[in-house]
GROMACS .gro file of C-alpha atoms in nm:
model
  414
    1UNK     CA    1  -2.539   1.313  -1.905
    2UNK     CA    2  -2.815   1.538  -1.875
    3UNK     CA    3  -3.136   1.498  -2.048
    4UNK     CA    4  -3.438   1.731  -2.123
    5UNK     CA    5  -3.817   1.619  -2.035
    6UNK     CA    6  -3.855   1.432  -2.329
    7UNK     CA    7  -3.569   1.247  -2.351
    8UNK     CA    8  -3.600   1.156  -1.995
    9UNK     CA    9  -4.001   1.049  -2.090
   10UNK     CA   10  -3.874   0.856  -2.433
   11UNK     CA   11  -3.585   0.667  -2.239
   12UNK     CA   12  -3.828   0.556  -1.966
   13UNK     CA   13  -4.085   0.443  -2.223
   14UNK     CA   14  -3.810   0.227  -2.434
   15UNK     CA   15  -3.700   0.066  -2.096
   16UNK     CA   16  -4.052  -0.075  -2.053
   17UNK     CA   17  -4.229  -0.334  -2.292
   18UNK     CA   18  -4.382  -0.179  -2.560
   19UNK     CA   19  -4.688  -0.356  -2.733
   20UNK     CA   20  -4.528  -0.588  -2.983
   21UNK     CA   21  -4.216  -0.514  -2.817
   22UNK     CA   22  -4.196  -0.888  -2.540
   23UNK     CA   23  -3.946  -0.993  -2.743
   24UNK     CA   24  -3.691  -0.711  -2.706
   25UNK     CA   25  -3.774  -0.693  -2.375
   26UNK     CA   26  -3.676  -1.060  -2.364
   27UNK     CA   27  -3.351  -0.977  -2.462
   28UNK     CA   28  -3.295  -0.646  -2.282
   29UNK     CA   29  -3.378  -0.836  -1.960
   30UNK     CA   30  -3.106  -1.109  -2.045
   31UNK     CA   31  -2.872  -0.873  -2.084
   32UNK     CA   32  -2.945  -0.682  -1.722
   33UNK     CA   33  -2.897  -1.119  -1.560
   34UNK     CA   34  -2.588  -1.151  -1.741
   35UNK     CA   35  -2.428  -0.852  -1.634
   36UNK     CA   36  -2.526  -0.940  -1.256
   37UNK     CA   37  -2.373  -1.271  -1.279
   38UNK     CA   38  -2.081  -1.182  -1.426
   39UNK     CA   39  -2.047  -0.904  -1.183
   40UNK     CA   40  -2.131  -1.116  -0.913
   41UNK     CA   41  -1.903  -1.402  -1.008
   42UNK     CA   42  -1.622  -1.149  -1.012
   43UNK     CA   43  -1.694  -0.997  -0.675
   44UNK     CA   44  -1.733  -1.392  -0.517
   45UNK     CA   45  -1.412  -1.504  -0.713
   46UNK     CA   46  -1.222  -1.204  -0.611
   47UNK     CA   47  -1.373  -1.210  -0.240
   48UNK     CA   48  -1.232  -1.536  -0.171
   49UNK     CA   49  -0.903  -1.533  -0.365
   50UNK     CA   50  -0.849  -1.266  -0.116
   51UNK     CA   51  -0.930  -1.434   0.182
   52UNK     CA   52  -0.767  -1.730   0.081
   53UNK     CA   53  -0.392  -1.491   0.037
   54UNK     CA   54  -0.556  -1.313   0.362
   55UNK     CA   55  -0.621  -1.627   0.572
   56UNK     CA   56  -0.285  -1.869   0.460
   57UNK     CA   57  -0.112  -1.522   0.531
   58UNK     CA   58  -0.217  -1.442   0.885
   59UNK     CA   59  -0.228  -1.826   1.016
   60UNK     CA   60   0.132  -1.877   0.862
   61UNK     CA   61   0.289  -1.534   0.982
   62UNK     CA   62   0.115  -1.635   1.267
   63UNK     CA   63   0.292  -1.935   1.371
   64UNK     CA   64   0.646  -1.869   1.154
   65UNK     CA   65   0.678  -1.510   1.249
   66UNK     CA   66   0.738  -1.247   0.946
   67UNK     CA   67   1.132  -1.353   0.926
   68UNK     CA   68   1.322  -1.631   1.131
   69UNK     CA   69   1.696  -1.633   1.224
   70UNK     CA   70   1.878  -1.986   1.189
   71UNK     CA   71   2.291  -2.127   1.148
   72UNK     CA   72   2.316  -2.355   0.886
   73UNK     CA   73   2.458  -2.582   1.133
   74UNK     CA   74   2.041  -2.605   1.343
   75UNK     CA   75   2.187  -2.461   1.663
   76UNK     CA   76   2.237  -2.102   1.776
   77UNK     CA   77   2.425  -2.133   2.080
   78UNK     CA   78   2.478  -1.762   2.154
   79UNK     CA   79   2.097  -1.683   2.105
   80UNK     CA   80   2.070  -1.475   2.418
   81UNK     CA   81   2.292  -1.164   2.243
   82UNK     CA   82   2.081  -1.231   1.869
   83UNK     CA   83   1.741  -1.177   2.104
   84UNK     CA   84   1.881  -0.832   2.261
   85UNK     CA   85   2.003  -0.698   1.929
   86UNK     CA   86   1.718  -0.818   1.739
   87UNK     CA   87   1.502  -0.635   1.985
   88UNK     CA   88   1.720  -0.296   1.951
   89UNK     CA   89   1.651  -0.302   1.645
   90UNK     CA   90   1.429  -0.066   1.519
   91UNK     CA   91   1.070  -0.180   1.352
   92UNK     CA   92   1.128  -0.532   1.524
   93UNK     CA   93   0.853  -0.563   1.781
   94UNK     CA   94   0.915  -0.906   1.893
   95UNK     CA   95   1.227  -1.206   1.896
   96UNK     CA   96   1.136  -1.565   2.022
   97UNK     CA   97   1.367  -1.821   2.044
   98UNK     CA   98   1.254  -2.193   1.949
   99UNK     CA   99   1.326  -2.539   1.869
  100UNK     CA  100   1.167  -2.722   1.562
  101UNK     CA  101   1.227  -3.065   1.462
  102UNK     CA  102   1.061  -3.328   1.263
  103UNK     CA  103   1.025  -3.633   1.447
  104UNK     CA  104   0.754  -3.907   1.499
  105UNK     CA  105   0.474  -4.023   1.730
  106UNK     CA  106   0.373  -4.309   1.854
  107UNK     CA  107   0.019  -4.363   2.034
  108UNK     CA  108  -0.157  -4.740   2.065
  109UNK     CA  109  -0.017  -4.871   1.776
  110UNK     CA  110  -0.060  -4.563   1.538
  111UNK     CA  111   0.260  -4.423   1.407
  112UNK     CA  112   0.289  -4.022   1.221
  113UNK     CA  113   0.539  -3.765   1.149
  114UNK     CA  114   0.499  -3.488   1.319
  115UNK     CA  115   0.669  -3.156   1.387
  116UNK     CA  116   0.777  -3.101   1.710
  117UNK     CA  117   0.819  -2.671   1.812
  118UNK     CA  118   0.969  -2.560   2.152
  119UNK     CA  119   0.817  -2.288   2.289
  120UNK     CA  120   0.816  -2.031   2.637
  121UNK     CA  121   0.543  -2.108   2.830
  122UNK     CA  122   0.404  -1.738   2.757
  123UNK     CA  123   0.494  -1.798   2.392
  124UNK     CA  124   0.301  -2.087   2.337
  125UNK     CA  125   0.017  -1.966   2.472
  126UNK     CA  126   0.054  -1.658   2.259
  127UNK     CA  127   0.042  -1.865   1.951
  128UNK     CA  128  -0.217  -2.106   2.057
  129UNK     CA  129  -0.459  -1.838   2.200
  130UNK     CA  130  -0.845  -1.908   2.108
  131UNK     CA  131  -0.759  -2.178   1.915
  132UNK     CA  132  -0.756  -2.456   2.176
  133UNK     CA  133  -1.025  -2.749   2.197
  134UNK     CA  134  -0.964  -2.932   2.438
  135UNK     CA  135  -0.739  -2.949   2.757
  136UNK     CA  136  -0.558  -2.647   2.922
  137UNK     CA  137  -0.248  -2.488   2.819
  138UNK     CA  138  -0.173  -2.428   3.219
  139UNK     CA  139  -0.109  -2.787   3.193
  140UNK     CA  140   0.172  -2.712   2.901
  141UNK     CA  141   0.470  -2.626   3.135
  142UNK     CA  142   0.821  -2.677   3.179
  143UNK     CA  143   0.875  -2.978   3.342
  144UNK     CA  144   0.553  -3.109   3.385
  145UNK     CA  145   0.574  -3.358   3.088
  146UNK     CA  146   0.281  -3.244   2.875
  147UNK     CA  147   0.251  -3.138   2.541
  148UNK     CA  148  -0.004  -2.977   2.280
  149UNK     CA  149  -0.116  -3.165   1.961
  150UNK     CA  150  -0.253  -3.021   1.647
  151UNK     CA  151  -0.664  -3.156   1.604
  152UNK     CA  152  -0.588  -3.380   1.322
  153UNK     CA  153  -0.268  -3.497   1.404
  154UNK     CA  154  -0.488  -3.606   1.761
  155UNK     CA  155  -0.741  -3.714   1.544
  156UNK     CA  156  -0.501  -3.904   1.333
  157UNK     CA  157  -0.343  -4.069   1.613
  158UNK     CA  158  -0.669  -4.163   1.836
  159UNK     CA  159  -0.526  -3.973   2.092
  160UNK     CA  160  -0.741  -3.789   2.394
  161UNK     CA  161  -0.634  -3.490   2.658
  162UNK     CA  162  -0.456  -3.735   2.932
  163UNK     CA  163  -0.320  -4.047   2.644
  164UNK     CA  164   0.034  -4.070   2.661
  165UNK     CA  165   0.184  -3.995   2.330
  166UNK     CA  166   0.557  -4.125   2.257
  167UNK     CA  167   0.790  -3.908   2.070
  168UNK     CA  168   1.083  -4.063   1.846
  169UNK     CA  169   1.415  -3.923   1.832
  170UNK     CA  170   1.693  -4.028   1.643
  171UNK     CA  171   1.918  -3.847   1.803
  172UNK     CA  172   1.992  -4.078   2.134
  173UNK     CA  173   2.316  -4.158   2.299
  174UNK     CA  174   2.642  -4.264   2.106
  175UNK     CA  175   2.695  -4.650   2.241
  176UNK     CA  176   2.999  -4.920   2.088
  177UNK     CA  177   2.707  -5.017   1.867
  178UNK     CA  178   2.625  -4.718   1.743
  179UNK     CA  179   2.368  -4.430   1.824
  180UNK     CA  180   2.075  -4.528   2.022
  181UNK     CA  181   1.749  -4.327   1.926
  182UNK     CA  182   1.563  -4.182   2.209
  183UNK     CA  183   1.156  -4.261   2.303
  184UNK     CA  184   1.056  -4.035   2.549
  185UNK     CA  185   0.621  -4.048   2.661
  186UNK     CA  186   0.490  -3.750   2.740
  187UNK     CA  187   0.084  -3.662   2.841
  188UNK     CA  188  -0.189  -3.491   2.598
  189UNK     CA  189  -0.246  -3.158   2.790
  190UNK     CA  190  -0.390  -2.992   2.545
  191UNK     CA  191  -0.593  -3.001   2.153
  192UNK     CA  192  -0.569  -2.689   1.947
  193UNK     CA  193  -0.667  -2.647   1.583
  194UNK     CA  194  -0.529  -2.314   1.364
  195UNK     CA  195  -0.728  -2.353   1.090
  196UNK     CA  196  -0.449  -2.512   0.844
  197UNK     CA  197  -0.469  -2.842   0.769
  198UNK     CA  198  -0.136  -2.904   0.757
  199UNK     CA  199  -0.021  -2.714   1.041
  200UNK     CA  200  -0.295  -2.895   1.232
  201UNK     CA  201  -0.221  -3.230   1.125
  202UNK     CA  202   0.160  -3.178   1.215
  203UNK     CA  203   0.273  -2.948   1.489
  204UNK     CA  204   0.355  -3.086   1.884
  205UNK     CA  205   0.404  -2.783   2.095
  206UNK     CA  206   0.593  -2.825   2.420
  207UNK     CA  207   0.793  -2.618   2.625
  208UNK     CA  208   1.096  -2.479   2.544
  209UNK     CA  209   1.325  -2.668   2.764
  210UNK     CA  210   1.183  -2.988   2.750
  211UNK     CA  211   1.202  -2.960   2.385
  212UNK     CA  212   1.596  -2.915   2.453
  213UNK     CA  213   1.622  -3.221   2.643
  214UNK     CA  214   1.424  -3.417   2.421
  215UNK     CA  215   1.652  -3.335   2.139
  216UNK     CA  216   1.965  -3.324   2.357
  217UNK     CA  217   2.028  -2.946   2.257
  218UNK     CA  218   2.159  -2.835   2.569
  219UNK     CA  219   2.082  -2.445   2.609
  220UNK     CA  220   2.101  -2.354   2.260
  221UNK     CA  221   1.750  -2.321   2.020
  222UNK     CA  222   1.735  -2.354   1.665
  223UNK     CA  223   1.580  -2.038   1.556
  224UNK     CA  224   1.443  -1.695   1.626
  225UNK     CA  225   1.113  -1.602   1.481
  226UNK     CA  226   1.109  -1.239   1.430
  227UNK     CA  227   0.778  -1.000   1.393
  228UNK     CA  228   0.803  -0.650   1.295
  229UNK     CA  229   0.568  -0.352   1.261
  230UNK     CA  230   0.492  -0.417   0.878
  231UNK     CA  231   0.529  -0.768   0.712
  232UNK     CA  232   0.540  -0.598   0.362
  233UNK     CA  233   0.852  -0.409   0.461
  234UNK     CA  234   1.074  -0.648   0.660
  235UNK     CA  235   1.302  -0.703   0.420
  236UNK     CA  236   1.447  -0.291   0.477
  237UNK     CA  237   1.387  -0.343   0.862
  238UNK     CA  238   1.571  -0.634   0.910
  239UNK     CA  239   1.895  -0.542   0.677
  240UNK     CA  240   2.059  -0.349   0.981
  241UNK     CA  241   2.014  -0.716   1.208
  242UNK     CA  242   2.121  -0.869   0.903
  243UNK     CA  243   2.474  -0.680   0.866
  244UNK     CA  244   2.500  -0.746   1.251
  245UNK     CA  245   2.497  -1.139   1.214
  246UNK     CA  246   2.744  -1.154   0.930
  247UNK     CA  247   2.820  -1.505   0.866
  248UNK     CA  248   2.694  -1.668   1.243
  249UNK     CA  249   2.354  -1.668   1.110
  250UNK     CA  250   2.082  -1.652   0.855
  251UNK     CA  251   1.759  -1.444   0.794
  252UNK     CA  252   1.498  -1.585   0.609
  253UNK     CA  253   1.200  -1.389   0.573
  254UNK     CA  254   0.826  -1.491   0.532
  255UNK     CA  255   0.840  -1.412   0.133
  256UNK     CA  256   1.116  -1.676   0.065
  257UNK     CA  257   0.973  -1.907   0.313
  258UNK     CA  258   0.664  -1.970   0.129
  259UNK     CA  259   0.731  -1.726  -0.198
  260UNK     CA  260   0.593  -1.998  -0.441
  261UNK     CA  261   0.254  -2.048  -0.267
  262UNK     CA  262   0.202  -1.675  -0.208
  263UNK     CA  263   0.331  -1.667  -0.586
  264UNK     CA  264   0.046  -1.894  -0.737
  265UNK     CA  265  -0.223  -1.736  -0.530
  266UNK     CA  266  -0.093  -1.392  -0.725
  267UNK     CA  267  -0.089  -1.542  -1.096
  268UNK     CA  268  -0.420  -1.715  -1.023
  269UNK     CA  269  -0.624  -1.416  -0.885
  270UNK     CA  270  -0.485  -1.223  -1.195
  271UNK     CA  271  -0.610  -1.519  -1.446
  272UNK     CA  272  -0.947  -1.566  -1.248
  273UNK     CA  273  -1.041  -1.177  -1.265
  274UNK     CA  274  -0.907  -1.200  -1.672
  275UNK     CA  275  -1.132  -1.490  -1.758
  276UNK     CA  276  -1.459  -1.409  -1.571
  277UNK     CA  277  -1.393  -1.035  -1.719
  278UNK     CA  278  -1.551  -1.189  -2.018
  279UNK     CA  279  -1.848  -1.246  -1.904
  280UNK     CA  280  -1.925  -0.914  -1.845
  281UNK     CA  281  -1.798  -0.864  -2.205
  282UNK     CA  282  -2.062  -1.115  -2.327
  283UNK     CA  283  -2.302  -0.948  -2.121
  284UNK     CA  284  -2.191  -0.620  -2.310
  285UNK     CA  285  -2.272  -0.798  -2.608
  286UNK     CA  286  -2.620  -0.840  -2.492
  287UNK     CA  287  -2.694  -0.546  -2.484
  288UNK     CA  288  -2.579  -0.375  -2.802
  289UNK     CA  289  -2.782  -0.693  -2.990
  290UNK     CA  290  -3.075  -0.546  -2.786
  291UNK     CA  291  -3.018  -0.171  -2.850
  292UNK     CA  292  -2.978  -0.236  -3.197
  293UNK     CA  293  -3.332  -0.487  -3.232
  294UNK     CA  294  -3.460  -0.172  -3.066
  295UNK     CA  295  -3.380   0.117  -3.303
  296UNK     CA  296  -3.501  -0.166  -3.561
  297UNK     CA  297  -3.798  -0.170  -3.397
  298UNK     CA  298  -3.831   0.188  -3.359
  299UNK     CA  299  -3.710   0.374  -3.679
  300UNK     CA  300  -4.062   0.511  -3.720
  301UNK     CA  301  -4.079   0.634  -3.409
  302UNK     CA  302  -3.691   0.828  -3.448
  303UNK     CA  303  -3.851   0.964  -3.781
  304UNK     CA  304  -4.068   1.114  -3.657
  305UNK     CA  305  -3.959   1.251  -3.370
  306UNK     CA  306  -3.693   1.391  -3.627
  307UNK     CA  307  -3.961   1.547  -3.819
  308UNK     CA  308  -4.056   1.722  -3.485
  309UNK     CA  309  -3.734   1.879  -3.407
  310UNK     CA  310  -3.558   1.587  -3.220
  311UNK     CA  311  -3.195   1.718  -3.281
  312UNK     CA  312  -2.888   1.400  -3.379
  313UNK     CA  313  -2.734   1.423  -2.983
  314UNK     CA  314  -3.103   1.416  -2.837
  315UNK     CA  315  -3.158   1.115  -2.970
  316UNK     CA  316  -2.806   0.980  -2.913
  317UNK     CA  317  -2.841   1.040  -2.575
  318UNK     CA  318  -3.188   0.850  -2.502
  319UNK     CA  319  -3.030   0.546  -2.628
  320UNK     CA  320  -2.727   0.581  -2.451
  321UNK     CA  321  -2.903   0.626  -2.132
  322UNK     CA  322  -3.154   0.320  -2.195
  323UNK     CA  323  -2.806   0.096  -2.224
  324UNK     CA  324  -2.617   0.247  -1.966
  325UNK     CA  325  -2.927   0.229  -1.769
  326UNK     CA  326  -2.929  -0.192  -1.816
  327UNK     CA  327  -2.610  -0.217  -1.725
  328UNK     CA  328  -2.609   0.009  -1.398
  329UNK     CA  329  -2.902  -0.191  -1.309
  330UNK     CA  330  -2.755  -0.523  -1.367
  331UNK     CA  331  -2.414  -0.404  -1.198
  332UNK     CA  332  -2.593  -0.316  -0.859
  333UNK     CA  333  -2.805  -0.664  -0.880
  334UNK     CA  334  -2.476  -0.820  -0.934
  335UNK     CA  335  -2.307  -0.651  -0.590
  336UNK     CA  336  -2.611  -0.733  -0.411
  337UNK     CA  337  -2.616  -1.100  -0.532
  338UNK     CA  338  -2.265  -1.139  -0.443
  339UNK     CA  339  -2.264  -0.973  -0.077
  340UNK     CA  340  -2.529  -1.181  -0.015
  341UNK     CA  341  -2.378  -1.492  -0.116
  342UNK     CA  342  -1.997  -1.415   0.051
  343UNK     CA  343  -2.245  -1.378   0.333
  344UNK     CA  344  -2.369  -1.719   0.332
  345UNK     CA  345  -2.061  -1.864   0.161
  346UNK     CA  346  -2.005  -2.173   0.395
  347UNK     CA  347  -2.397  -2.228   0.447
  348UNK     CA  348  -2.390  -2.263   0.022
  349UNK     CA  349  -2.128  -2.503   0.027
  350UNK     CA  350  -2.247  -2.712   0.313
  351UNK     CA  351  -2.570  -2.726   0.102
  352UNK     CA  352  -2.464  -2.836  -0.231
  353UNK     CA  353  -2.252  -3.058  -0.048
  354UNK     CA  354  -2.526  -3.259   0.085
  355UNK     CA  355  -2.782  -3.252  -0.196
  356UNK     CA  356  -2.418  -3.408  -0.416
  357UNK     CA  357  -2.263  -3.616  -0.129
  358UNK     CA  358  -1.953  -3.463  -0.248
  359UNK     CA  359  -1.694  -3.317  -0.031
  360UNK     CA  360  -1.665  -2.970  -0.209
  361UNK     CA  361  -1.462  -2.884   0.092
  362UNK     CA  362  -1.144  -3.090   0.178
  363UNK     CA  363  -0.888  -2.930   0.403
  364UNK     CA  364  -0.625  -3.144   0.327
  365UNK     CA  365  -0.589  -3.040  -0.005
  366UNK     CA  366  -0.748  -2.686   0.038
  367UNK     CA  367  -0.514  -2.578   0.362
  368UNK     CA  368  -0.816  -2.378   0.525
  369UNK     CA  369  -1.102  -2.588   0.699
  370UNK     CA  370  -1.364  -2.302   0.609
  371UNK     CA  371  -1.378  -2.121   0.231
  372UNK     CA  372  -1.236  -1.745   0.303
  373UNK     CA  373  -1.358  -1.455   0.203
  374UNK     CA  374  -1.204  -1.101   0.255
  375UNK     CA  375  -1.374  -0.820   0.020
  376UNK     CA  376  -1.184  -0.499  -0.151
  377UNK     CA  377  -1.384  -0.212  -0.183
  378UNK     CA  378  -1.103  -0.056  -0.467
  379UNK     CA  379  -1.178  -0.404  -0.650
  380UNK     CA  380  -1.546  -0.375  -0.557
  381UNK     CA  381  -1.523   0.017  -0.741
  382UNK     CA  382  -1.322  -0.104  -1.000
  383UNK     CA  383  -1.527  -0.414  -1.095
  384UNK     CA  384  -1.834  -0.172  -1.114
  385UNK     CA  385  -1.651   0.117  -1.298
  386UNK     CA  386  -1.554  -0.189  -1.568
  387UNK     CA  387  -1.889  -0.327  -1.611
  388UNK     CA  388  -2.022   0.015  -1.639
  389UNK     CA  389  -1.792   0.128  -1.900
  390UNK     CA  390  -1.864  -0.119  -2.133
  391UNK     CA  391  -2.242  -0.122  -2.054
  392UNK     CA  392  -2.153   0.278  -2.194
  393UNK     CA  393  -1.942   0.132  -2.511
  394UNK     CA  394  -2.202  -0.094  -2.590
  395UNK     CA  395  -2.433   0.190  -2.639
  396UNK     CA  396  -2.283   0.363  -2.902
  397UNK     CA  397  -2.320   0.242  -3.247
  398UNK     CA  398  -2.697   0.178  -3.179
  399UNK     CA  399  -2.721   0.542  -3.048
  400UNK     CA  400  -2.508   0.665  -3.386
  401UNK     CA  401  -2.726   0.429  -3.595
  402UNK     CA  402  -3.078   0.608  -3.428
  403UNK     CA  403  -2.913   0.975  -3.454
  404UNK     CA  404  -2.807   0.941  -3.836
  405UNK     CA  405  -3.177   0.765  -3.930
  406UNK     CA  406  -3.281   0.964  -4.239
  407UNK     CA  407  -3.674   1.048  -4.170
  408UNK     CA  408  -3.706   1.116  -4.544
  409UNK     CA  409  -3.637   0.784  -4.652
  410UNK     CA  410  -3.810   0.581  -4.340
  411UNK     CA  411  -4.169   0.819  -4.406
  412UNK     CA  412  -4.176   0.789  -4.747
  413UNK     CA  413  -4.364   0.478  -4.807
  414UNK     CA  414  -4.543   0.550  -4.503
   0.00000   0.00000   0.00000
């Protein structure tokens, strides 16, 4: 929109308080807050919605693998030949056979189920990585009787690095009076935490074989995690493994696994970004009630300037740029206010938690033990583009009402 010398001098004049004028300045500067909070409550809301889908995604692919290959029967004795044609197969970059089972541990008295995973020594430390605590995963070894518990499962047992933690099996040895469950001890080599609660207050890694013994496998496993090169597209890479298999075995990739949690995060990002929309809208609203007290205020002034050659757009255009010009402000108050406080996101809810006493923050209930955040920029551009828009709408009834002021009838009595 481009403005002469006088429009550009009029607009600046009506975006500063006149004398008389505190009042509608009141009001114009409510308007500019309530478009940076709404603004800024969509960008936080958004933000961590994000890196809550973000997070759960990348610590659940992360231990489950983008698709895993099971028999309904638990076992896959042949899973040497599934391994070397799942890794023919083209877009799968990885195939690791493993044992899972839910059993439970024992530890001075203290009793919880737990989920027990079998692992390759290389594979376990590929999943644990930088997320161990305490111990060393050189200690986590075939044969050497040591195992790796989840921090609050540790935690929730009393146990230490070096306690010896008994695992229950009911799967023992067939006797005359029946089958005999199995309590083997093994040693606390090493505490890792992932970041999800429930992962963390679970999982037992141990090696691969001794996770066979345990459970009295023999050399079969009871999956394959697959990864490929592109988690939103294993479904197509995985159809030509899938054909392969027939009936021997099952894929089951990461969207059916957990399709109702990644399903609710969806519907409520879409609800979240509806409802705080409004605010902005409100905001909106703020500002045509303030455009309008000021052509009110100003009719005089519009006469006049009428009387002087001021043409209908010219006018139009000064008050569309003194609303617009609210809104833009308030819009890049509102990204500033809400980079700054994704920034110190955790340090903000640490700090309202201890001036409440309230634990804002529980990971059992919230999965994560820190609140996420992962930004869009095409949300951050569209978020803008929308508040600026209706800043625009806002502006144009006032601006019509100031451009079709009749200066005969306002100077008249004057």
């Amino acid at each position: 929109m481009i403005l002469s010398r006088y429009e550009r001098m009029i607009a600046r004049r009506y975006l500063l308080p006149g004398k008389g004028e505190a009042f509608i300045f009141l009001v114009a500067s409510i308007s500019l807050v309530a478009v940076m909070l709404g603004v800024a409550a969509l960008v936080i809301v958004m933000s961590v919605m994000n890196g809550f889908r973000a997070e759960l995604f990348d610590k659940i692919v992360g231990l489950n693998g983008h698709a895993v290959v099971q028999s309904a029967g638990g076992r896959l004795p042949d899973w040497r030949e599934i391994v070397a044609e799942a890794q023919r197969t083209p877009g799968v970059t990885s195939a690791v056979p493993m044992v899972e089972q839910p059993l439970a541990a024992t530890y001075n008295g203290r009793a919880e189920a737990v989920l027990v995973r079998g692992l390759g020594d290389a594979d376990i430390r590929r999943m644990i990585g930088g997320k161990l605590i305490m111990g060393s995963l050189s200690n986590v070894r075939a044969g050497s009787g040591q195992i790796a518990l989840g921090s609050r499962l540790a935690e929730a047992l009393g146990a230490q690095v070096g306690s010896e933690v008994s695992l229950f099996s009911p799967q023992g040895q067939t006797t005359p009076f029946g089958t005999v469950p199995r309590i083997v001890s093994y040693r606390v080599g090493a505490i890792f935490e992932i970041g999800l609660y429930d992962y963390d207050k679970a999982y037992v890694l141990m090696p691969l074989e001794d996770a066979q013994t345990l459970l009295l496998l023999g050399d079969s496993v009871g999956m394959i995690e697959l990864q490929t090169v592109d988690a939103d597209r294993v479904g197509p890479i995985l159809a030509p493994l899938a054909d392969k298999l027939g009936g021997n075995a099952v894929i089951a990739d990461w969207r059916s696994m957990n399709a109702q949690l990644f399903q609710a995060l969806a519907v409520e990002r879409v609800a979240m970004f509806t409802v705080l929309s409004i605010i902005i809208l409100v905001a909106v609203f703020n500002i045509l009630s303030s455009l309008i007290m000021l052509v009110r205020a100003k009719t005089r002034d519009i006469a006049i300037l009428r009387t002087m050659g001021a043409t209908r757009g010219g006018l139009m255009r000064i008050f569309m740029v003194v609303g617009t010009t609210i809104g833009a402000l308030g819009t890049l108050a509102g990204l500033a206010l809400g980079f700054v406080f994704l920034f110190y996101r955790q340090a903000v809810v640490n700090l309202v938690q201890l001036v409440t006493g309230q634990n804002l923050w529980d990971p059992s209930i919230r999965y994560l033990t820190e609140l996420p955040s992962k930004t869009d920029p095409v949300e951050i551009v569209v978020i803008a583009a929308m508040a600026l828009v209706f800043s625009f709408l806002a502006t144009l009834y006032p601006a019509w009402k100031a451009a079709s002021t009749d200066p005969v009838q306002v100077l008249r009595y004057e």
